[in-house]
mmCIF file of C-alpha atoms and ligand atoms in Angstrom:
data_model
loop_
_atom_site.group_PDB
_atom_site.id
_atom_site.type_symbol
_atom_site.label_atom_id
_atom_site.label_comp_id
_atom_site.label_asym_id
_atom_site.label_seq_id
_atom_site.Cartn_x
_atom_site.Cartn_y
_atom_site.Cartn_z
ATOM 1 C CA UNK A 1 -44.612 -52.205 30.470
ATOM 2 C CA UNK A 2 -41.332 -52.803 33.016
ATOM 3 C CA UNK A 3 -40.265 -56.898 33.370
ATOM 4 C CA UNK A 4 -40.650 -58.344 37.134
ATOM 5 C CA UNK A 5 -38.775 -59.508 39.248
ATOM 6 C CA UNK A 6 -39.551 -61.497 42.461
ATOM 7 C CA UNK A 7 -38.107 -63.491 45.263
ATOM 8 C CA UNK A 8 -38.598 -63.915 48.701
ATOM 9 C CA UNK A 9 -36.316 -65.910 51.759
ATOM 10 C CA UNK A 10 -38.599 -68.065 54.696
ATOM 11 C CA UNK A 11 -38.504 -66.425 57.627
ATOM 12 C CA UNK A 12 -36.908 -68.906 60.079
ATOM 13 C CA UNK A 13 -34.072 -67.144 61.108
ATOM 14 C CA UNK A 14 -31.575 -64.594 60.217
ATOM 15 C CA UNK A 15 -30.089 -64.300 56.423
ATOM 16 C CA UNK A 16 -26.522 -66.254 56.536
ATOM 17 C CA UNK A 17 -23.778 -65.904 54.318
ATOM 18 C CA UNK A 18 -25.590 -68.387 51.396
ATOM 19 C CA UNK A 19 -29.118 -66.090 51.062
ATOM 20 C CA UNK A 20 -26.887 -63.026 51.012
ATOM 21 C CA UNK A 21 -23.938 -64.442 48.175
ATOM 22 C CA UNK A 22 -26.429 -66.653 46.594
ATOM 23 C CA UNK A 23 -29.613 -64.553 46.201
ATOM 24 C CA UNK A 24 -29.675 -60.621 48.052
ATOM 25 C CA UNK A 25 -26.262 -59.676 45.606
ATOM 26 C CA UNK A 26 -28.587 -60.581 42.668
ATOM 27 C CA UNK A 27 -31.206 -58.834 44.529
ATOM 28 C CA UNK A 28 -28.710 -55.285 44.626
ATOM 29 C CA UNK A 29 -27.973 -56.133 41.432
ATOM 30 C CA UNK A 30 -31.081 -56.403 39.687
ATOM 31 C CA UNK A 31 -32.395 -53.147 41.752
ATOM 32 C CA UNK A 32 -30.236 -51.028 39.730
ATOM 33 C CA UNK A 33 -31.581 -52.287 36.401
ATOM 34 C CA UNK A 34 -34.163 -49.278 35.369
ATOM 35 C CA UNK A 35 -36.439 -51.500 33.184
ATOM 36 C CA UNK A 36 -37.529 -54.110 35.875
ATOM 37 C CA UNK A 37 -39.795 -53.334 38.435
ATOM 38 C CA UNK A 38 -38.998 -55.834 41.746
ATOM 39 C CA UNK A 39 -41.008 -57.093 44.463
ATOM 40 C CA UNK A 40 -38.435 -58.849 47.568
ATOM 41 C CA UNK A 41 -40.774 -60.631 50.520
ATOM 42 C CA UNK A 42 -40.138 -62.271 53.746
ATOM 43 C CA UNK A 43 -41.967 -64.828 52.880
ATOM 44 C CA UNK A 44 -43.666 -65.957 56.056
ATOM 45 C CA UNK A 45 -46.672 -67.947 54.831
ATOM 46 C CA UNK A 46 -44.109 -70.015 53.397
ATOM 47 C CA UNK A 47 -42.592 -69.928 57.037
ATOM 48 C CA UNK A 48 -45.884 -72.484 58.627
ATOM 49 C CA UNK A 49 -45.275 -75.534 56.323
ATOM 50 C CA UNK A 50 -42.594 -76.358 58.908
ATOM 51 C CA UNK A 51 -43.344 -76.210 62.553
ATOM 52 C CA UNK A 52 -42.894 -72.937 63.997
ATOM 53 C CA UNK A 53 -43.373 -70.596 66.392
ATOM 54 C CA UNK A 54 -46.638 -67.901 66.628
ATOM 55 C CA UNK A 55 -45.345 -66.263 68.945
ATOM 56 C CA UNK A 56 -41.740 -65.290 67.304
ATOM 57 C CA UNK A 57 -42.863 -65.339 63.417
ATOM 58 C CA UNK A 58 -44.155 -61.458 63.306
ATOM 59 C CA UNK A 59 -40.325 -60.269 64.322
ATOM 60 C CA UNK A 60 -39.139 -63.661 62.634
ATOM 61 C CA UNK A 61 -40.683 -61.534 59.279
ATOM 62 C CA UNK A 62 -39.349 -58.732 60.123
ATOM 63 C CA UNK A 63 -35.962 -59.127 60.447
ATOM 64 C CA UNK A 64 -35.770 -60.781 57.282
ATOM 65 C CA UNK A 65 -36.949 -57.232 55.924
ATOM 66 C CA UNK A 66 -34.080 -55.216 58.375
ATOM 67 C CA UNK A 67 -31.277 -57.769 57.111
ATOM 68 C CA UNK A 68 -33.050 -56.387 53.405
ATOM 69 C CA UNK A 69 -32.293 -53.107 54.211
ATOM 70 C CA UNK A 70 -29.654 -53.016 55.902
ATOM 71 C CA UNK A 71 -28.155 -55.094 52.315
ATOM 72 C CA UNK A 72 -28.887 -51.610 50.742
ATOM 73 C CA UNK A 73 -32.430 -52.550 48.930
ATOM 74 C CA UNK A 74 -33.808 -49.098 48.799
ATOM 75 C CA UNK A 75 -37.243 -49.226 49.046
ATOM 76 C CA UNK A 76 -37.572 -46.391 46.861
ATOM 77 C CA UNK A 77 -36.387 -48.652 44.195
ATOM 78 C CA UNK A 78 -38.478 -51.758 45.002
ATOM 79 C CA UNK A 79 -41.044 -53.207 46.539
ATOM 80 C CA UNK A 80 -40.313 -54.916 50.011
ATOM 81 C CA UNK A 81 -42.862 -56.404 52.042
ATOM 82 C CA UNK A 82 -44.160 -60.016 54.145
ATOM 83 C CA UNK A 83 -46.378 -61.921 51.856
ATOM 84 C CA UNK A 84 -49.413 -62.483 54.397
ATOM 85 C CA UNK A 85 -50.072 -59.006 53.747
ATOM 86 C CA UNK A 86 -50.989 -59.802 49.878
ATOM 87 C CA UNK A 87 -53.573 -61.998 50.495
ATOM 88 C CA UNK A 88 -54.202 -62.885 46.628
ATOM 89 C CA UNK A 89 -50.657 -64.490 46.639
ATOM 90 C CA UNK A 90 -52.606 -68.532 48.902
ATOM 91 C CA UNK A 91 -56.027 -67.199 47.230
ATOM 92 C CA UNK A 92 -53.724 -68.611 43.243
ATOM 93 C CA UNK A 93 -51.994 -70.591 44.717
ATOM 94 C CA UNK A 94 -55.468 -72.495 44.742
ATOM 95 C CA UNK A 95 -56.109 -71.505 42.008
ATOM 96 C CA UNK A 96 -53.077 -73.386 40.383
ATOM 97 C CA UNK A 97 -53.919 -76.298 42.730
ATOM 98 C CA UNK A 98 -56.444 -77.042 40.455
ATOM 99 C CA UNK A 99 -53.537 -77.834 37.686
ATOM 100 C CA UNK A 100 -51.165 -79.950 39.565
ATOM 101 C CA UNK A 101 -51.481 -83.910 40.014
ATOM 102 C CA UNK A 102 -50.306 -85.072 43.755
ATOM 103 C CA UNK A 103 -47.716 -87.035 42.220
ATOM 104 C CA UNK A 104 -45.649 -84.286 41.124
ATOM 105 C CA UNK A 105 -45.493 -82.310 44.417
ATOM 106 C CA UNK A 106 -44.154 -85.509 46.531
ATOM 107 C CA UNK A 107 -42.132 -86.564 44.458
ATOM 108 C CA UNK A 108 -39.776 -83.446 43.943
ATOM 109 C CA UNK A 109 -36.421 -83.654 46.064
ATOM 110 C CA UNK A 110 -36.829 -80.422 48.435
ATOM 111 C CA UNK A 111 -40.151 -82.297 49.432
ATOM 112 C CA UNK A 112 -38.732 -85.008 49.835
ATOM 113 C CA UNK A 113 -35.701 -83.703 52.199
ATOM 114 C CA UNK A 114 -37.920 -81.985 54.078
ATOM 115 C CA UNK A 115 -40.456 -85.408 54.825
ATOM 116 C CA UNK A 116 -37.109 -86.560 56.332
ATOM 117 C CA UNK A 117 -36.592 -83.697 58.227
ATOM 118 C CA UNK A 118 -39.575 -83.368 59.541
ATOM 119 C CA UNK A 119 -42.021 -86.612 59.568
ATOM 120 C CA UNK A 120 -43.613 -86.060 61.890
ATOM 121 C CA UNK A 121 -45.927 -83.130 59.953
ATOM 122 C CA UNK A 122 -45.516 -83.892 56.181
ATOM 123 C CA UNK A 123 -48.988 -81.521 56.160
ATOM 124 C CA UNK A 124 -50.960 -79.946 52.476
ATOM 125 C CA UNK A 125 -48.994 -76.628 53.092
ATOM 126 C CA UNK A 126 -45.360 -78.934 53.244
ATOM 127 C CA UNK A 127 -46.576 -80.350 49.465
ATOM 128 C CA UNK A 128 -48.670 -77.233 48.379
ATOM 129 C CA UNK A 129 -45.101 -75.400 49.476
ATOM 130 C CA UNK A 130 -44.270 -74.979 45.005
ATOM 131 C CA UNK A 131 -47.403 -73.918 44.383
ATOM 132 C CA UNK A 132 -47.478 -71.449 46.782
ATOM 133 C CA UNK A 133 -43.686 -70.011 45.345
ATOM 134 C CA UNK A 134 -44.763 -70.242 41.975
ATOM 135 C CA UNK A 135 -47.794 -67.978 43.451
ATOM 136 C CA UNK A 136 -44.888 -65.609 44.275
ATOM 137 C CA UNK A 137 -43.873 -65.514 41.334
ATOM 138 C CA UNK A 138 -46.941 -64.964 37.972
ATOM 139 C CA UNK A 139 -49.149 -63.132 40.516
ATOM 140 C CA UNK A 140 -46.449 -60.251 38.833
ATOM 141 C CA UNK A 141 -45.837 -62.234 35.725
ATOM 142 C CA UNK A 142 -42.456 -62.277 36.571
ATOM 143 C CA UNK A 143 -39.653 -63.018 34.192
ATOM 144 C CA UNK A 144 -36.515 -63.318 36.572
ATOM 145 C CA UNK A 145 -36.601 -64.743 40.064
ATOM 146 C CA UNK A 146 -32.405 -64.061 41.938
ATOM 147 C CA UNK A 147 -32.122 -67.594 43.704
ATOM 148 C CA UNK A 148 -29.977 -69.831 44.794
ATOM 149 C CA UNK A 149 -29.502 -73.368 42.042
ATOM 150 C CA UNK A 150 -31.149 -75.028 45.128
ATOM 151 C CA UNK A 151 -34.797 -73.388 43.871
ATOM 152 C CA UNK A 152 -34.002 -74.621 40.593
ATOM 153 C CA UNK A 153 -36.958 -77.864 41.121
ATOM 154 C CA UNK A 154 -39.256 -75.196 42.025
ATOM 155 C CA UNK A 155 -38.761 -72.815 39.489
ATOM 156 C CA UNK A 156 -39.545 -75.514 36.585
ATOM 157 C CA UNK A 157 -42.306 -76.591 38.929
ATOM 158 C CA UNK A 158 -43.703 -71.967 38.253
ATOM 159 C CA UNK A 159 -42.431 -72.413 34.445
ATOM 160 C CA UNK A 160 -44.975 -75.837 34.448
ATOM 161 C CA UNK A 161 -47.457 -74.058 35.553
ATOM 162 C CA UNK A 162 -47.275 -70.794 33.745
ATOM 163 C CA UNK A 163 -47.101 -73.184 30.768
ATOM 164 C CA UNK A 164 -50.443 -75.910 31.283
ATOM 165 C CA UNK A 165 -52.060 -71.683 32.506
ATOM 166 C CA UNK A 166 -51.802 -69.862 29.473
ATOM 167 C CA UNK A 167 -51.910 -74.023 27.698
ATOM 168 C CA UNK A 168 -55.509 -74.067 29.489
ATOM 169 C CA UNK A 169 -56.869 -70.582 30.060
ATOM 170 C CA UNK A 170 -55.146 -68.544 27.302
ATOM 171 C CA UNK A 171 -52.550 -66.787 29.999
ATOM 172 C CA UNK A 172 -50.005 -64.909 29.183
ATOM 173 C CA UNK A 173 -47.769 -65.578 32.271
ATOM 174 C CA UNK A 174 -43.535 -65.985 31.340
ATOM 175 C CA UNK A 175 -41.927 -68.541 31.954
ATOM 176 C CA UNK A 176 -39.459 -67.607 35.270
ATOM 177 C CA UNK A 177 -35.902 -67.702 35.124
ATOM 178 C CA UNK A 178 -32.863 -68.140 37.884
ATOM 179 C CA UNK A 179 -31.136 -64.632 37.941
ATOM 180 C CA UNK A 180 -27.400 -66.468 38.973
ATOM 181 C CA UNK A 181 -24.728 -64.951 40.815
ATOM 182 C CA UNK A 182 -21.320 -66.021 41.181
ATOM 183 C CA UNK A 183 -21.787 -67.497 44.237
ATOM 184 C CA UNK A 184 -25.113 -69.715 43.361
ATOM 185 C CA UNK A 185 -23.948 -72.175 45.242
ATOM 186 C CA UNK A 186 -22.474 -71.732 49.150
ATOM 187 C CA UNK A 187 -21.128 -74.476 50.517
ATOM 188 C CA UNK A 188 -21.296 -75.670 54.528
ATOM 189 C CA UNK A 189 -18.319 -74.912 56.380
ATOM 190 C CA UNK A 190 -18.765 -77.890 58.183
ATOM 191 C CA UNK A 191 -17.677 -79.976 54.986
ATOM 192 C CA UNK A 192 -20.179 -81.691 53.162
ATOM 193 C CA UNK A 193 -23.486 -79.789 51.269
ATOM 194 C CA UNK A 194 -24.736 -76.296 51.205
ATOM 195 C CA UNK A 195 -24.819 -72.979 53.812
ATOM 196 C CA UNK A 196 -27.831 -73.918 55.805
ATOM 197 C CA UNK A 197 -29.756 -72.120 58.338
ATOM 198 C CA UNK A 198 -31.406 -75.928 59.803
ATOM 199 C CA UNK A 199 -27.519 -76.701 59.532
ATOM 200 C CA UNK A 200 -25.453 -75.906 62.600
ATOM 201 C CA UNK A 201 -21.818 -75.002 62.326
ATOM 202 C CA UNK A 202 -22.998 -74.224 58.537
ATOM 203 C CA UNK A 203 -23.214 -71.347 58.485
ATOM 204 C CA UNK A 204 -22.149 -67.440 58.887
ATOM 205 C CA UNK A 205 -25.216 -65.309 59.436
ATOM 206 C CA UNK A 206 -25.033 -61.354 58.740
ATOM 207 C CA UNK A 207 -24.813 -60.221 61.868
ATOM 208 C CA UNK A 208 -22.073 -61.702 63.385
ATOM 209 C CA UNK A 209 -18.981 -59.743 64.218
ATOM 210 C CA UNK A 210 -15.139 -61.181 64.090
ATOM 211 C CA UNK A 211 -14.557 -63.334 66.457
ATOM 212 C CA UNK A 212 -17.815 -65.591 66.050
ATOM 213 C CA UNK A 213 -16.737 -66.007 62.254
ATOM 214 C CA UNK A 214 -13.866 -66.504 63.861
ATOM 215 C CA UNK A 215 -15.064 -69.071 65.742
ATOM 216 C CA UNK A 216 -17.350 -70.402 63.478
ATOM 217 C CA UNK A 217 -14.213 -70.640 60.711
ATOM 218 C CA UNK A 218 -12.041 -72.311 63.508
ATOM 219 C CA UNK A 219 -14.287 -74.959 62.903
ATOM 220 C CA UNK A 220 -14.123 -76.048 59.407
ATOM 221 C CA UNK A 221 -13.233 -79.018 58.619
ATOM 222 C CA UNK A 222 -9.053 -79.330 57.178
ATOM 223 C CA UNK A 223 -5.907 -81.560 55.870
ATOM 224 C CA UNK A 224 -2.072 -81.960 56.049
ATOM 225 C CA UNK A 225 -1.497 -78.626 54.014
ATOM 226 C CA UNK A 226 -0.006 -80.298 50.934
ATOM 227 C CA UNK A 227 -0.771 -82.118 48.131
ATOM 228 C CA UNK A 228 -0.119 -82.931 44.140
ATOM 229 C CA UNK A 229 -3.818 -82.049 43.689
ATOM 230 C CA UNK A 230 -6.496 -79.967 45.172
ATOM 231 C CA UNK A 231 -9.231 -81.287 47.338
ATOM 232 C CA UNK A 232 -12.488 -81.001 45.198
ATOM 233 C CA UNK A 233 -14.668 -81.777 47.264
ATOM 234 C CA UNK A 234 -14.470 -81.742 51.866
ATOM 235 C CA UNK A 235 -13.647 -78.871 54.531
ATOM 236 C CA UNK A 236 -10.806 -77.698 52.717
ATOM 237 C CA UNK A 237 -12.302 -77.278 48.982
ATOM 238 C CA UNK A 238 -15.047 -75.646 50.977
ATOM 239 C CA UNK A 239 -12.705 -72.522 52.102
ATOM 240 C CA UNK A 240 -11.665 -72.004 49.226
ATOM 241 C CA UNK A 241 -14.555 -71.822 47.368
ATOM 242 C CA UNK A 242 -14.768 -69.256 50.067
ATOM 243 C CA UNK A 243 -11.633 -67.464 49.608
ATOM 244 C CA UNK A 244 -12.718 -67.336 46.309
ATOM 245 C CA UNK A 245 -15.926 -65.742 46.277
ATOM 246 C CA UNK A 246 -15.504 -62.917 49.079
ATOM 247 C CA UNK A 247 -11.482 -62.489 48.335
ATOM 248 C CA UNK A 248 -10.953 -63.199 44.904
ATOM 249 C CA UNK A 249 -10.127 -65.821 42.218
ATOM 250 C CA UNK A 250 -6.369 -64.222 42.619
ATOM 251 C CA UNK A 251 -5.946 -65.235 46.658
ATOM 252 C CA UNK A 252 -7.110 -68.602 45.673
ATOM 253 C CA UNK A 253 -4.422 -69.254 42.883
ATOM 254 C CA UNK A 254 -2.059 -68.523 45.618
ATOM 255 C CA UNK A 255 -2.768 -70.189 48.325
ATOM 256 C CA UNK A 256 -3.793 -74.347 45.311
ATOM 257 C CA UNK A 257 0.649 -72.848 44.869
ATOM 258 C CA UNK A 258 1.417 -73.134 48.284
ATOM 259 C CA UNK A 259 -0.859 -76.139 48.887
ATOM 260 C CA UNK A 260 0.778 -77.664 46.088
ATOM 261 C CA UNK A 261 4.354 -76.125 47.432
ATOM 262 C CA UNK A 262 5.381 -75.197 50.516
ATOM 263 C CA UNK A 263 1.842 -75.822 52.330
ATOM 264 C CA UNK A 264 -0.749 -73.928 53.956
ATOM 265 C CA UNK A 265 -1.869 -72.689 57.239
ATOM 266 C CA UNK A 266 -4.730 -72.501 57.628
ATOM 267 C CA UNK A 267 -4.425 -71.089 60.669
ATOM 268 C CA UNK A 268 -3.530 -67.440 58.527
ATOM 269 C CA UNK A 269 -6.109 -68.145 56.076
ATOM 270 C CA UNK A 270 -9.140 -68.266 57.855
ATOM 271 C CA UNK A 271 -7.267 -65.380 60.404
ATOM 272 C CA UNK A 272 -7.447 -63.919 56.513
ATOM 273 C CA UNK A 273 -10.794 -64.953 55.363
ATOM 274 C CA UNK A 274 -12.516 -64.069 58.774
ATOM 275 C CA UNK A 275 -11.249 -60.394 58.438
ATOM 276 C CA UNK A 276 -11.949 -60.760 54.315
ATOM 277 C CA UNK A 277 -15.349 -61.814 55.373
ATOM 278 C CA UNK A 278 -15.918 -59.037 57.908
ATOM 279 C CA UNK A 279 -15.313 -56.418 56.343
ATOM 280 C CA UNK A 280 -17.740 -57.059 53.485
ATOM 281 C CA UNK A 281 -20.878 -57.299 56.505
ATOM 282 C CA UNK A 282 -19.921 -54.409 59.324
ATOM 283 C CA UNK A 283 -20.883 -51.550 56.731
ATOM 284 C CA UNK A 284 -24.625 -53.718 57.052
ATOM 285 C CA UNK A 285 -24.699 -54.258 60.364
ATOM 286 C CA UNK A 286 -23.736 -50.370 60.802
ATOM 287 C CA UNK A 287 -26.961 -49.724 58.561
ATOM 288 C CA UNK A 288 -29.008 -52.241 60.010
ATOM 289 C CA UNK A 289 -28.537 -50.629 63.752
ATOM 290 C CA UNK A 290 -30.047 -47.948 62.204
ATOM 291 C CA UNK A 291 -33.414 -50.013 61.318
ATOM 292 C CA UNK A 292 -33.554 -51.233 64.226
ATOM 293 C CA UNK A 293 -33.870 -48.135 66.081
ATOM 294 C CA UNK A 294 -37.208 -47.322 63.812
ATOM 295 C CA UNK A 295 -39.443 -49.713 64.409
ATOM 296 C CA UNK A 296 -41.805 -46.578 62.909
ATOM 297 C CA UNK A 297 -40.522 -46.904 60.318
ATOM 298 C CA UNK A 298 -39.805 -50.129 58.923
ATOM 299 C CA UNK A 299 -44.169 -50.460 59.447
ATOM 300 C CA UNK A 300 -44.227 -48.654 57.192
ATOM 301 C CA UNK A 301 -41.808 -49.035 54.995
ATOM 302 C CA UNK A 302 -43.364 -52.624 54.646
ATOM 303 C CA UNK A 303 -47.481 -51.641 54.955
ATOM 304 C CA UNK A 304 -46.388 -49.365 51.873
ATOM 305 C CA UNK A 305 -44.704 -52.489 49.841
ATOM 306 C CA UNK A 306 -48.104 -54.431 50.985
ATOM 307 C CA UNK A 307 -50.557 -52.229 48.734
ATOM 308 C CA UNK A 308 -48.004 -51.918 46.520
ATOM 309 C CA UNK A 309 -48.421 -55.494 45.870
ATOM 310 C CA UNK A 310 -51.359 -55.595 46.079
ATOM 311 C CA UNK A 311 -52.170 -52.601 43.199
ATOM 312 C CA UNK A 312 -50.274 -55.639 41.007
ATOM 313 C CA UNK A 313 -51.325 -59.079 42.043
ATOM 314 C CA UNK A 314 -55.286 -57.899 41.913
ATOM 315 C CA UNK A 315 -54.824 -57.213 38.314
ATOM 316 C CA UNK A 316 -53.370 -60.980 37.833
ATOM 317 C CA UNK A 317 -55.914 -63.283 39.956
ATOM 318 C CA UNK A 318 -58.627 -61.438 38.713
ATOM 319 C CA UNK A 319 -58.341 -61.486 35.355
ATOM 320 C CA UNK A 320 -57.619 -65.708 35.922
ATOM 321 C CA UNK A 321 -60.038 -66.207 37.945
ATOM 322 C CA UNK A 322 -62.524 -64.296 35.337
ATOM 323 C CA UNK A 323 -59.912 -66.126 32.290
ATOM 324 C CA UNK A 324 -60.957 -70.058 34.689
ATOM 325 C CA UNK A 325 -65.373 -69.151 34.326
ATOM 326 C CA UNK A 326 -65.149 -67.679 37.818
ATOM 327 C CA UNK A 327 -67.278 -65.141 39.724
HETATM 328 P P1 LIG B 6 -34.653 -69.753 51.449
HETATM 329 O O1 LIG B 6 -34.763 -68.914 52.659
HETATM 330 O O2 LIG B 6 -34.451 -71.039 51.939
HETATM 331 O O3 LIG B 6 -33.584 -69.150 51.287
HETATM 332 C C1 LIG B 6 -33.669 -67.283 50.396
HETATM 333 C C2 LIG B 6 -32.594 -67.116 49.688
HETATM 334 O O4 LIG B 6 -31.054 -68.183 49.366
HETATM 335 C C3 LIG B 6 -30.450 -68.753 48.514
HETATM 336 N N1 LIG B 6 -29.649 -69.512 49.355
HETATM 337 C C4 LIG B 6 -28.619 -69.394 49.233
HETATM 338 N N2 LIG B 6 -27.930 -69.346 47.654
HETATM 339 C C5 LIG B 6 -26.325 -70.055 47.635
HETATM 340 N N3 LIG B 6 -26.126 -70.900 48.665
HETATM 341 C C6 LIG B 6 -25.929 -71.128 49.967
HETATM 342 N N4 LIG B 6 -26.298 -71.729 50.710
HETATM 343 C C7 LIG B 6 -27.847 -71.037 49.896
HETATM 344 N N5 LIG B 6 -28.976 -70.687 50.561
HETATM 345 C C8 LIG B 6 -29.618 -70.544 50.446
HETATM 346 C C9 LIG B 6 -31.758 -69.556 48.370
HETATM 347 O O5 LIG B 6 -31.253 -69.903 46.776
HETATM 348 C C10 LIG B 6 -32.393 -68.428 48.141
HETATM 349 O O6 LIG B 6 -32.516 -68.151 47.191
HETATM 350 N N6 LIG B 6 -38.544 -71.316 48.575
HETATM 351 C C11 LIG B 6 -37.164 -70.371 48.621
HETATM 352 C C12 LIG B 6 -38.359 -68.593 49.100
HETATM 353 C C13 LIG B 6 -39.499 -68.432 48.158
HETATM 354 C C14 LIG B 6 -39.170 -68.083 46.943
HETATM 355 C C15 LIG B 6 -40.544 -68.033 46.207
HETATM 356 C C16 LIG B 6 -38.288 -67.390 46.896
HETATM 357 C C17 LIG B 6 -41.036 -68.683 48.600
HETATM 358 N N7 LIG B 6 -41.542 -68.336 47.347
HETATM 359 C C18 LIG B 6 -40.352 -67.119 44.975
HETATM 360 C C19 LIG B 6 -38.228 -67.146 44.457
HETATM 361 C C20 LIG B 6 -39.573 -67.164 44.683
HETATM 362 C C21 LIG B 6 -36.862 -70.007 50.807
HETATM 363 O O7 LIG B 6 -36.690 -71.817 50.339
HETATM 364 O O8 LIG B 6 -34.978 -70.248 50.020
#
């Protein structure tokens, strides 16, 4: 039997460069390995754990799938679909809730962040978020999860649940490990924290044209462009990190030499960086247009993916229920 891979994105906006470099590049690398079976989803059930719009959610979920396909995921080789079409995920999450304490969930940094962001929307669904994520992964017995470093606390919960289920009920769940990319932490353009779809001014979308990328980079904070030591945090540090991720370590080293020498001209750096980002995104945008033009084909991919996913997920769910004495 092949080892499995699972990963997913919430349907709360278009994919940005952080999602792409931190996660989707990992999906693309793993898709090439014939020893692995990969499942990639738009997690619409996770999307309803924070305030959302039921009218636009179906399209938002499909936009994630289009971004995946445009980035190069091949539905002939990997399963691509929507989480809510595979009801085994939610059922397994409920079963997992019997082996996890409320206190463990309340103390997660990711839960505390969301409580701060949405103080009037602290729901049971939000508390259960990590359980559903553990179910997403473990329903496929996936051992490898390509995600950014921000998801590590959730993966730790999934590992704890796997261990508990193995101990208590004799399951054989793997303890899922993160598959890291070079872009495991893509910083914010705004100078502090990570690139995030909930922070305006922090991100570049995969669908941005050159003018928009230039405009977004123009807003990134800079300094005088000269100094003895290279900044390790803030706007300049983040710009240099982008240069490294997109243009390579050598280009970064040249800019660092200018910073410590004659001075760095940020206008030139930003222009060159914008062009390099756009060169990476242009073929993705081109492929996106072909999928946008064929909603029937998209629906077919989603439904076929759901059928394949259910075939695997139903076996695990049945095994868990039997071992837990249910049914
Ligand atoms: P989400 O939707 O916030 O992000 C999708 C993926 O993008 C990565 N990512 C980043 N990587 C590097 N730098 C950044 N600035 C950055 N911002 C986002 C995330 O790490 C993620 O890999 N809980 C998950 C969705 C999920 C999931 C799962 C993931 C639900 N079930 C099961 C893996 C397995 C989330 O909110 O990702």
